[in-house]
XYZ file of N, CA and C in Angstrom:
351
model
N 7.564 -7.838 8.091
C 7.436 -8.970 7.034
C 8.751 -9.581 6.698
N 8.714 -10.900 6.530
C 9.761 -11.815 6.408
C 10.194 -12.115 4.989
N 11.386 -11.810 4.543
C 11.846 -12.245 3.199
C 12.823 -13.369 3.291
N 12.478 -14.586 2.861
C 13.526 -15.706 2.815
C 14.598 -15.434 1.580
N 15.853 -15.617 1.936
C 16.927 -15.554 0.974
C 17.723 -16.650 1.057
N 18.081 -17.359 -0.035
C 19.017 -18.424 -0.042
C 20.419 -17.933 0.365
N 21.272 -18.803 1.021
C 22.527 -18.475 1.269
C 23.452 -18.256 0.077
N 23.093 -18.655 -0.935
C 23.712 -18.526 -2.274
C 23.441 -17.173 -2.885
N 22.624 -16.440 -2.308
C 22.179 -15.110 -2.870
C 23.274 -14.043 -3.091
N 23.265 -13.278 -4.099
C 24.135 -12.054 -4.197
C 23.768 -11.162 -3.036
N 24.761 -10.359 -2.557
C 24.599 -9.400 -1.468
C 23.557 -8.330 -1.634
N 23.271 -8.060 -2.813
C 22.261 -7.015 -3.072
C 20.943 -7.609 -2.684
N 20.557 -8.890 -2.759
C 19.278 -9.390 -2.376
C 18.964 -9.099 -0.904
N 19.685 -9.572 0.008
C 19.222 -9.198 1.426
C 19.293 -7.607 1.585
N 20.185 -6.967 0.942
C 20.264 -5.405 1.055
C 18.956 -4.771 0.610
N 18.473 -5.318 -0.490
C 17.201 -4.780 -1.005
C 16.038 -4.927 -0.158
N 16.039 -6.201 0.473
C 14.865 -6.555 1.361
C 14.919 -5.780 2.633
N 16.027 -5.562 3.053
C 16.343 -4.731 4.409
C 15.951 -3.288 4.137
N 16.245 -2.702 2.985
C 16.001 -1.421 2.661
C 14.372 -1.203 2.558
N 13.659 -2.193 2.191
C 12.331 -2.208 2.084
C 11.759 -2.335 3.204
N 12.400 -2.506 4.429
C 11.807 -2.671 5.783
C 11.566 -4.212 6.124
N 12.066 -5.116 5.524
C 11.710 -6.335 5.681
C 12.910 -7.131 6.663
N 12.473 -8.069 7.345
C 13.333 -8.927 7.970
C 13.898 -10.151 7.178
N 15.161 -10.179 7.025
C 15.848 -11.258 6.187
C 16.066 -12.412 6.916
N 15.612 -13.645 6.482
C 15.907 -14.952 6.962
C 16.655 -15.634 6.132
N 17.839 -16.122 6.326
C 18.610 -16.940 5.328
C 18.227 -18.387 5.300
N 17.998 -18.971 4.070
C 17.715 -20.357 3.942
C 18.969 -20.882 3.511
N 19.310 -22.186 4.003
C 20.570 -22.837 3.638
C 20.482 -23.547 2.366
N 21.657 -23.829 1.775
C 21.817 -24.578 0.373
C 22.551 -25.714 0.756
N 22.287 -26.647 -0.105
C 23.119 -27.933 0.061
C 24.381 -27.902 -0.620
N 25.239 -28.932 -0.620
C 26.672 -28.906 -1.103
C 26.759 -28.591 -2.453
N 25.638 -28.815 -3.347
C 25.593 -28.583 -4.870
C 24.997 -27.074 -5.124
N 24.732 -26.345 -4.141
C 24.145 -24.968 -4.234
C 22.748 -24.950 -4.335
N 22.040 -25.940 -4.275
C 20.547 -25.869 -4.339
C 19.848 -25.423 -2.947
N 18.694 -24.971 -2.996
C 18.018 -24.568 -1.789
C 17.760 -25.847 -1.122
N 17.991 -25.831 0.218
C 17.711 -26.922 1.103
C 16.266 -26.864 1.474
N 15.465 -27.819 0.904
C 13.915 -27.691 0.969
C 13.466 -27.966 2.442
N 14.035 -28.781 3.183
C 13.723 -28.995 4.556
C 14.001 -27.577 5.354
N 15.137 -27.163 5.180
C 15.324 -25.715 5.860
C 14.329 -24.648 5.415
N 14.054 -24.670 4.114
C 12.942 -23.716 3.643
C 11.762 -23.939 4.236
N 11.266 -25.223 4.389
C 9.951 -25.437 4.935
C 9.978 -25.034 6.420
N 11.102 -25.344 7.163
C 11.158 -24.971 8.654
C 11.063 -23.400 8.697
N 11.792 -22.732 7.863
C 11.870 -21.287 7.961
C 10.585 -20.616 7.548
N 9.888 -21.203 6.518
C 8.675 -20.592 6.091
C 7.648 -20.876 7.214
N 7.587 -22.058 7.844
C 6.622 -22.263 8.835
C 6.869 -21.469 10.016
N 8.080 -21.195 10.458
C 8.412 -20.357 11.620
C 8.066 -18.849 11.276
N 8.063 -18.503 10.099
C 7.704 -17.110 9.814
C 6.295 -16.824 9.833
N 5.511 -17.909 9.593
C 4.066 -17.912 9.710
C 3.424 -16.804 8.963
N 2.458 -16.069 9.480
C 1.783 -15.010 8.719
C 2.651 -13.857 8.503
N 3.883 -13.770 8.890
C 4.736 -12.778 8.638
C 5.549 -13.002 7.356
N 5.498 -14.318 6.800
C 6.101 -14.592 5.428
C 5.502 -13.786 4.423
N 6.483 -13.031 3.776
C 6.149 -12.151 2.734
C 6.602 -12.865 1.244
N 7.875 -13.238 1.274
C 8.371 -13.805 -0.061
C 9.669 -14.397 0.146
N 10.056 -15.165 -0.879
C 11.371 -15.581 -1.110
C 12.007 -14.824 -2.303
N 13.238 -14.470 -2.242
C 13.907 -13.826 -3.296
C 15.032 -14.879 -3.821
N 14.756 -15.385 -5.104
C 15.522 -16.263 -5.771
C 16.190 -15.812 -6.996
N 17.476 -15.871 -7.144
C 18.003 -15.678 -8.494
C 18.123 -16.937 -9.199
N 17.695 -16.973 -10.310
C 17.640 -18.308 -11.180
C 18.093 -18.040 -12.539
N 19.164 -18.672 -12.952
C 20.071 -19.508 -12.271
C 20.753 -18.753 -11.079
N 21.320 -19.267 -10.033
C 21.791 -18.673 -8.886
C 23.035 -17.912 -9.456
N 23.596 -16.996 -8.408
C 24.893 -16.238 -8.659
C 26.087 -17.263 -8.863
N 25.851 -18.412 -8.529
C 27.039 -19.382 -8.742
C 26.628 -20.075 -10.022
N 25.691 -19.813 -10.838
C 25.279 -20.773 -12.049
C 24.744 -22.002 -11.791
N 23.921 -22.103 -10.680
C 23.223 -23.270 -10.366
C 21.824 -23.034 -10.760
N 21.235 -24.002 -11.585
C 19.904 -24.175 -12.018
C 19.287 -24.964 -10.855
N 18.571 -24.330 -9.899
C 17.945 -24.990 -8.858
C 17.042 -26.158 -9.336
N 17.527 -27.474 -9.010
C 16.804 -28.666 -9.327
C 15.390 -28.695 -8.836
N 15.144 -28.193 -7.769
C 13.771 -28.133 -7.135
C 13.057 -26.741 -7.202
N 13.240 -25.990 -8.136
C 12.784 -24.572 -8.107
C 11.366 -24.608 -7.987
N 10.622 -25.436 -8.761
C 9.272 -25.571 -8.683
C 8.691 -25.979 -7.181
N 9.416 -26.896 -6.635
C 9.061 -27.214 -5.121
C 9.323 -26.056 -4.379
N 10.296 -25.325 -4.549
C 10.610 -24.087 -3.699
C 9.341 -23.226 -3.829
N 8.883 -22.963 -5.070
C 7.673 -22.104 -5.204
C 6.475 -22.619 -4.555
N 6.258 -23.943 -4.575
C 5.127 -24.558 -3.865
C 5.244 -24.442 -2.459
N 6.339 -24.607 -1.874
C 6.410 -24.503 -0.382
C 6.099 -22.977 0.021
N 6.811 -22.084 -0.688
C 6.596 -20.747 -0.420
C 5.006 -20.383 -0.379
N 4.435 -20.746 -1.463
C 3.034 -20.567 -1.762
C 2.092 -21.228 -0.583
N 2.549 -22.381 -0.286
C 1.844 -23.070 0.780
C 1.653 -22.365 2.099
N 2.852 -21.558 2.418
C 2.846 -20.709 3.589
C 2.350 -19.377 3.396
N 1.782 -18.928 2.239
C 1.280 -17.698 2.070
C 2.202 -16.626 1.363
N 3.426 -17.170 1.172
C 4.314 -16.077 0.526
C 4.274 -16.092 -0.968
N 5.009 -15.157 -1.540
C 5.197 -15.062 -2.893
C 6.573 -15.172 -3.306
N 6.753 -15.519 -4.578
C 8.088 -15.749 -5.209
C 8.585 -14.776 -6.061
N 9.590 -13.992 -5.765
C 10.239 -12.972 -6.542
C 11.486 -13.573 -7.145
N 11.418 -13.645 -8.451
C 12.455 -14.258 -9.191
C 13.462 -13.100 -9.814
N 14.546 -13.112 -9.169
C 15.552 -12.083 -9.439
C 16.095 -12.482 -10.997
N 15.962 -11.592 -11.886
C 16.262 -11.887 -13.323
C 17.640 -11.521 -13.685
N 18.594 -11.436 -12.627
C 19.979 -11.060 -12.990
C 20.652 -11.917 -13.929
N 20.264 -13.155 -13.968
C 20.813 -14.191 -14.953
C 19.823 -14.816 -15.718
N 18.716 -13.991 -16.059
C 17.715 -14.531 -16.921
C 18.086 -14.897 -18.263
N 19.012 -14.137 -18.867
C 19.277 -14.529 -20.062
C 19.761 -16.104 -20.334
N 20.205 -16.617 -19.191
C 20.582 -18.090 -19.165
C 19.252 -18.964 -19.234
N 18.027 -18.336 -19.037
C 16.846 -19.290 -19.147
C 16.293 -19.263 -20.592
N 16.752 -18.597 -21.470
C 16.317 -18.458 -22.738
C 16.282 -19.855 -23.409
N 14.999 -20.205 -23.899
C 14.901 -21.611 -24.552
C 15.044 -22.854 -23.613
N 15.129 -22.473 -22.271
C 15.158 -23.585 -21.188
C 13.877 -23.491 -20.364
N 13.462 -22.446 -19.967
C 12.263 -22.413 -18.981
C 11.701 -20.965 -19.151
N 10.720 -20.730 -18.317
C 10.117 -19.386 -18.244
C 9.797 -19.191 -16.671
N 9.762 -17.936 -16.195
C 9.261 -17.570 -14.918
C 7.855 -18.187 -14.498
N 6.888 -18.167 -15.518
C 5.491 -18.845 -15.238
C 5.661 -20.321 -15.189
N 6.393 -20.988 -15.803
C 6.560 -22.474 -15.601
C 7.061 -22.716 -14.311
N 8.132 -22.110 -13.837
C 8.711 -22.261 -12.561
C 7.849 -22.126 -11.473
N 6.908 -21.016 -11.600
C 5.957 -20.805 -10.641
C 6.165 -19.466 -9.975
N 7.020 -18.546 -10.260
C 7.303 -17.211 -9.734
C 6.155 -16.339 -9.967
N 5.836 -15.446 -8.983
C 4.868 -14.493 -8.880
C 5.372 -13.203 -9.459
N 6.544 -12.942 -9.363
C 7.100 -11.614 -9.780
C 8.454 -11.873 -10.362
N 8.893 -11.261 -11.406
C 10.213 -11.416 -11.947
C 10.679 -10.011 -12.732
N 11.762 -9.814 -12.800
C 12.420 -8.685 -13.549
C 13.491 -9.097 -14.467
N 13.675 -8.326 -15.416
C 14.661 -8.807 -16.372
C 15.575 -7.662 -16.532
N 16.853 -7.811 -16.377
C 18.055 -6.843 -16.475
C 18.355 -6.711 -18.027
N 17.935 -5.763 -18.499
C 18.224 -5.493 -19.910
C 19.556 -5.192 -20.238
N 20.301 -4.638 -19.170
C 21.764 -4.267 -19.486
C 22.627 -5.463 -19.661
N 22.025 -6.680 -19.058
C 22.882 -7.863 -19.144
C 22.350 -8.762 -20.511
N 21.093 -8.559 -20.685
C 20.518 -9.350 -21.839
C 20.933 -8.721 -23.256
N 20.989 -7.556 -23.300
C 21.433 -7.110 -24.437
C 23.049 -6.910 -24.916
N 23.659 -7.353 -23.857
C 25.266 -7.305 -24.014
C 25.594 -8.758 -24.611
N 24.841 -9.688 -24.687
C 25.219 -11.042 -25.357
C 24.908 -11.174 -26.751
């Protein structure tokens, strides 16, 4: 199974996917740190039926709120994958958005980070 991971991802993301037995395919990001939608579409199509998911930290490890996060979710869903939203920085979403609005299928919340603010 293929796990798509943006080039902006923290190193633990591809490591987690590999530990779960998945093949990691890196998706390019643009000069502003956003996921390159063209590259995402190409990689998702190439993965075909092997596409399992994309693992996205939102906002990213670099503090970027993906401008096209909903489109990212739509593309992955179009090709049969699921969207895993890494909640490492989820405290930055409070009052701005929710994983459901974004279109994520799975999300987690890091309480050790959330309760420290």
